[in-house]
Amino acid sequence: MELTAFELDFLRAAADLTRRQQELLPVLEQALGSDPYDFWMVEPFLARSDTWWQCVLARLRARFRREYGRTRDGLWRWNFHGLECDVENVIDGRFVRIDFGPMSRRLTFTGWGVLQYIMCTRAPWPTFDALARFLAQETPPWSSLSGDHAKMAPICDRLQELQLFVAADPALCETVARFTKMEASTGQRVIDIPAELAPPGPMDFAVCDRLVLAPTALRLLEAAAEPAAAPDGAPSVPAVGRAPRG
């Protein structure tokens, strides 16, 4: 499988983003006093439960919910929105978007989240300077909003076509597609999954198509990190992708 240099770097950035999500999740949990996934993806919807005590508990928690704040060490600020959470370093601007997925794959990513990570990553984390310059829509210094989505999308789409990025829950994606219809009266899309097929998480259906790294992507990154075999005892050289297209 042959990738351009930019595609390979985007793949590396996605892999590193997932590592940073995993590192920051317990820091965020400590600040919240509860699991971030449960806090944002489960608890707000318990008020819809038929169990009266769950309704009461959910309403009480909702009254005191903090959708933004800082970690205990003061180094990271966090902000929940949509079905994700932004975490930003207050000193150097490093930025990680934590995209929540279905309960079976709680952490996922999106192309936009990878783009934001690329534009804001700093030492001691890996940086992707050439790719960041290509994706930028403005001059440095860059922020989480400095990347050009139109430039990023073809790279992300290509990695999905190669099945290096895959949906977090393909089976649920098929179920959602099967039970999605357009309401003639409103023109709106309606998802009506039968109770017996409904996913365990209250918002799983909305995030099942978010992305995770396929096993083939992890193997490709491992191979790219190893020095390529050199003939006749010549010094080995790192494996690289072909030149960017266009």
Short mmCIF file of C-alpha atoms in Angstrom, two decimals:
data_model
loop_
_atom_site.label_atom_id
_atom_site.label_comp_id
_atom_site.label_asym_id
_atom_site.label_seq_id
_atom_site.Cartn_x
_atom_site.Cartn_y
_atom_site.Cartn_z
CA MET A 1 0.00 0.00 0.00
CA GLU A 2 1.52 3.30 -1.12
CA LEU A 3 0.69 6.61 0.52
CA THR A 4 1.77 10.15 -0.18
CA ALA A 5 3.96 11.83 2.41
CA PHE A 6 1.01 13.93 3.54
CA GLU A 7 -1.30 10.90 3.80
CA LEU A 8 1.27 9.03 5.86
CA ASP A 9 1.77 12.01 8.17
CA PHE A 10 -1.98 12.43 8.56
CA LEU A 11 -2.20 8.76 9.53
CA ARG A 12 0.62 9.26 12.05
CA ALA A 13 -1.15 12.31 13.46
CA ALA A 14 -4.39 10.37 13.90
CA ALA A 15 -2.52 7.63 15.76
CA ASP A 16 -0.82 10.16 18.00
CA LEU A 17 -4.10 11.97 18.62
CA THR A 18 -5.63 8.75 19.93
CA ARG A 19 -2.69 8.38 22.34
CA ARG A 20 -3.18 11.92 23.62
CA GLN A 21 -6.91 11.28 24.10
CA GLN A 22 -6.07 8.27 26.24
CA GLU A 23 -3.55 10.27 28.27
CA LEU A 24 -5.88 13.18 28.91
CA LEU A 25 -9.01 11.18 29.66
CA PRO A 26 -7.97 10.26 33.24
CA VAL A 27 -6.86 13.88 33.84
CA LEU A 28 -10.31 15.02 32.75
CA GLU A 29 -11.94 12.32 34.87
CA GLN A 30 -10.08 13.57 37.93
CA ALA A 31 -11.32 17.11 37.28
CA LEU A 32 -14.91 16.00 36.78
CA GLY A 33 -15.04 13.40 39.52
CA SER A 34 -16.67 10.97 37.09
CA ASP A 35 -15.98 9.15 33.83
CA PRO A 36 -16.12 11.74 31.01
CA TYR A 37 -18.04 9.40 28.71
CA ASP A 38 -20.70 8.73 31.35
CA PHE A 39 -20.75 12.41 32.30
CA TRP A 40 -21.51 13.62 28.77
CA MET A 41 -22.86 10.69 26.76
CA VAL A 42 -24.99 8.79 29.29
CA GLU A 43 -26.01 10.76 32.39
CA PRO A 44 -27.79 13.64 30.60
CA PHE A 45 -30.15 11.15 29.00
CA LEU A 46 -31.09 9.23 32.15
CA ALA A 47 -33.90 11.72 32.74
CA ARG A 48 -35.68 9.95 29.89
CA SER A 49 -35.55 6.67 31.77
CA ASP A 50 -38.69 5.02 33.07
CA THR A 51 -37.03 4.54 36.47
CA TRP A 52 -38.16 7.41 38.69
CA TRP A 53 -35.04 7.53 40.84
CA GLN A 54 -32.83 7.75 37.75
CA CYS A 55 -34.91 10.69 36.54
CA VAL A 56 -34.51 12.48 39.87
CA LEU A 57 -30.77 11.78 40.03
CA ALA A 58 -30.21 12.95 36.45
CA ARG A 59 -32.10 16.20 37.08
CA LEU A 60 -30.08 16.90 40.21
CA ARG A 61 -26.79 16.28 38.40
CA ALA A 62 -27.88 18.40 35.45
CA ARG A 63 -28.42 21.31 37.81
CA PHE A 64 -24.78 21.30 38.83
CA ARG A 65 -23.16 20.20 35.59
CA ARG A 66 -19.94 21.95 34.55
CA GLU A 67 -19.53 21.95 30.81
CA TYR A 68 -16.19 23.75 30.96
CA GLY A 69 -13.37 24.25 33.44
CA ARG A 70 -9.73 23.52 34.19
CA THR A 71 -7.90 20.43 35.34
CA ARG A 72 -6.66 20.30 38.92
CA ASP A 73 -3.12 21.27 37.95
CA GLY A 74 -4.46 24.26 36.01
CA LEU A 75 -2.59 23.27 32.85
CA TRP A 76 -5.53 22.18 30.72
CA ARG A 77 -8.90 23.75 30.10
CA TRP A 78 -11.76 21.64 28.87
CA ASN A 79 -15.05 22.38 27.17
CA PHE A 80 -17.80 19.87 26.40
CA HIS A 81 -19.93 20.59 23.35
CA GLY A 82 -21.86 18.54 20.80
CA LEU A 83 -20.83 14.93 21.39
CA GLU A 84 -17.19 15.70 22.13
CA CYS A 85 -14.86 17.60 24.45
CA ASP A 86 -12.07 20.04 23.60
CA VAL A 87 -9.00 19.98 25.84
CA GLU A 88 -6.40 22.75 25.43
CA ASN A 89 -3.09 23.44 27.16
CA VAL A 90 -3.26 26.94 28.66
CA ILE A 91 0.50 27.54 28.27
CA ASP A 92 1.43 26.41 24.77
CA GLY A 93 -1.95 25.90 23.06
CA ARG A 94 -1.67 22.15 22.42
CA PHE A 95 -5.18 21.03 21.53
CA VAL A 96 -6.92 17.66 21.66
CA ARG A 97 -10.48 17.05 20.62
CA ILE A 98 -11.89 14.01 22.40
CA ASP A 99 -14.55 12.56 20.13
CA PHE A 100 -16.83 10.15 21.93
CA GLY A 101 -17.94 7.03 20.07
CA PRO A 102 -20.36 4.21 20.84
CA MET A 103 -19.95 2.42 24.15
CA SER A 104 -17.93 -0.38 22.54
CA ARG A 105 -15.44 2.20 21.19
CA ARG A 106 -15.67 5.12 23.58
CA LEU A 107 -12.86 7.12 22.01
CA THR A 108 -12.86 7.92 18.30
CA PHE A 109 -11.68 10.73 16.05
CA THR A 110 -12.87 12.77 13.10
CA GLY A 111 -10.93 14.31 10.24
CA TRP A 112 -11.57 17.76 11.73
CA GLY A 113 -10.21 16.63 15.10
CA VAL A 114 -7.02 15.33 13.47
CA LEU A 115 -6.68 18.61 11.58
CA GLN A 116 -6.99 20.59 14.82
CA TYR A 117 -4.37 18.39 16.46
CA ILE A 118 -1.93 18.87 13.56
CA MET A 119 -2.27 22.66 13.69
CA CYS A 120 -1.69 22.88 17.46
CA THR A 121 0.70 20.10 18.43
CA ARG A 122 3.97 21.23 20.00
CA ALA A 123 7.02 19.61 21.58
CA PRO A 124 7.26 17.37 23.55
CA TRP A 125 4.57 15.87 21.31
CA PRO A 126 5.40 14.99 17.69
CA THR A 127 4.90 17.78 15.17
CA PHE A 128 3.93 17.65 11.50
CA ASP A 129 5.32 20.91 10.20
CA ALA A 130 5.16 20.32 6.43
CA LEU A 131 1.63 18.96 6.66
CA ALA A 132 0.55 21.82 8.93
CA ARG A 133 1.88 24.39 6.45
CA PHE A 134 0.00 22.67 3.64
CA LEU A 135 -3.26 22.50 5.60
CA ALA A 136 -3.08 26.02 7.04
CA GLN A 137 -5.47 28.67 5.81
CA GLU A 138 -3.56 31.49 7.53
CA THR A 139 -0.06 32.40 8.64
CA PRO A 140 1.34 31.30 12.03
CA PRO A 141 0.78 31.36 14.92
CA TRP A 142 -1.91 28.75 14.41
CA SER A 143 -4.90 27.86 16.55
CA SER A 144 -7.39 25.00 16.50
CA LEU A 145 -9.33 26.92 13.82
CA SER A 146 -6.38 27.60 11.50
CA GLY A 147 -6.71 24.47 9.37
CA ASP A 148 -8.46 24.32 6.01
CA HIS A 149 -11.16 21.65 6.02
CA ALA A 150 -11.28 21.60 2.21
CA LYS A 151 -7.58 20.66 2.06
CA MET A 152 -7.92 18.06 4.81
CA ALA A 153 -11.00 16.26 3.48
CA PRO A 154 -9.39 14.55 0.44
CA ILE A 155 -6.59 13.17 2.64
CA CYS A 156 -9.03 11.81 5.21
CA ASP A 157 -11.30 10.42 2.49
CA ARG A 158 -8.37 8.64 0.85
CA LEU A 159 -7.41 6.95 4.14
CA GLN A 160 -11.02 5.81 4.53
CA GLU A 161 -11.06 4.47 0.97
CA LEU A 162 -7.97 2.44 1.83
CA GLN A 163 -9.78 1.23 4.97
CA LEU A 164 -7.06 2.57 7.24
CA PHE A 165 -9.70 4.72 8.94
CA VAL A 166 -12.86 2.73 9.64
CA ALA A 167 -16.20 3.37 11.36
CA ALA A 168 -16.24 2.75 15.10
CA ASP A 169 -19.26 0.44 14.80
CA PRO A 170 -19.96 -0.64 11.19
CA ALA A 171 -22.86 -2.92 12.17
CA LEU A 172 -24.64 -0.10 13.96
CA CYS A 173 -23.99 2.18 10.97
CA GLU A 174 -25.85 -0.33 8.81
CA THR A 175 -28.72 -0.46 11.30
CA VAL A 176 -28.95 3.34 11.37
CA ALA A 177 -29.00 3.49 7.56
CA ARG A 178 -31.64 0.78 7.43
CA PHE A 179 -34.01 2.58 9.80
CA THR A 180 -33.48 6.15 8.59
CA LYS A 181 -36.24 7.78 6.62
CA MET A 182 -37.25 11.24 5.47
CA GLU A 183 -40.41 12.74 6.93
CA ALA A 184 -42.45 14.00 4.00
CA SER A 185 -44.20 16.66 6.09
CA THR A 186 -41.03 18.24 7.51
CA GLY A 187 -38.29 17.12 5.12
CA GLN A 188 -36.22 16.06 8.11
CA ARG A 189 -34.28 12.85 8.56
CA VAL A 190 -35.72 10.56 11.22
CA ILE A 191 -33.97 7.56 12.77
CA ASP A 192 -36.44 5.06 14.20
CA ILE A 193 -34.58 1.95 15.38
CA PRO A 194 -36.79 -0.77 16.93
CA ALA A 195 -36.27 -1.24 20.66
CA GLU A 196 -34.92 -4.76 20.21
CA LEU A 197 -32.15 -3.42 17.92
CA ALA A 198 -31.41 -0.23 19.82
CA PRO A 199 -27.78 0.20 20.95
CA PRO A 200 -26.96 0.23 24.67
CA GLY A 201 -25.71 3.82 24.74
CA PRO A 202 -28.36 6.55 24.40
CA MET A 203 -26.35 8.39 21.71
CA ASP A 204 -24.51 5.47 20.11
CA PHE A 205 -26.51 5.81 16.92
CA ALA A 206 -25.22 9.37 16.46
CA VAL A 207 -21.51 8.56 16.79
CA CYS A 208 -21.20 5.06 15.34
CA ASP A 209 -19.70 6.39 12.11
CA ARG A 210 -16.87 8.26 13.81
CA LEU A 211 -13.45 6.93 13.00
CA VAL A 212 -10.94 4.55 14.57
CA LEU A 213 -7.65 3.19 13.28
CA ALA A 214 -7.95 -0.14 11.51
CA PRO A 215 -5.49 -2.92 12.47
CA THR A 216 -3.96 -2.54 9.01
CA ALA A 217 -3.21 1.10 9.80
CA LEU A 218 -1.34 0.15 12.96
CA ARG A 219 0.69 -2.44 11.06
CA LEU A 220 1.48 0.06 8.32
CA LEU A 221 2.70 2.61 10.88
CA GLU A 222 4.87 0.00 12.55
CA ALA A 223 6.40 -0.91 9.19
CA ALA A 224 6.95 2.75 8.28
CA ALA A 225 8.78 3.30 11.55
CA GLU A 226 11.25 0.48 10.83
CA PRO A 227 14.28 1.04 8.59
CA ALA A 228 13.83 -0.40 5.12
CA ALA A 229 16.04 -3.33 4.13
CA ALA A 230 19.02 -2.19 2.03
CA PRO A 231 20.66 -4.39 -0.63
CA ASP A 232 24.30 -5.54 -0.53
CA GLY A 233 24.87 -4.38 3.01
CA ALA A 234 24.32 -0.73 2.18
CA PRO A 235 23.03 1.51 5.02
CA SER A 236 19.29 1.18 5.51
CA VAL A 237 16.95 4.13 5.03
CA PRO A 238 13.56 4.84 6.62
CA ALA A 239 10.43 3.86 4.69
CA VAL A 240 8.60 6.90 3.29
CA GLY A 241 5.56 7.51 1.15
CA ARG A 242 5.61 8.79 -2.40
CA ALA A 243 5.53 12.52 -3.09
CA PRO A 244 2.24 14.35 -2.51
CA ARG A 245 -0.06 14.52 -5.48
CA GLY A 246 -0.79 17.79 -7.20
#
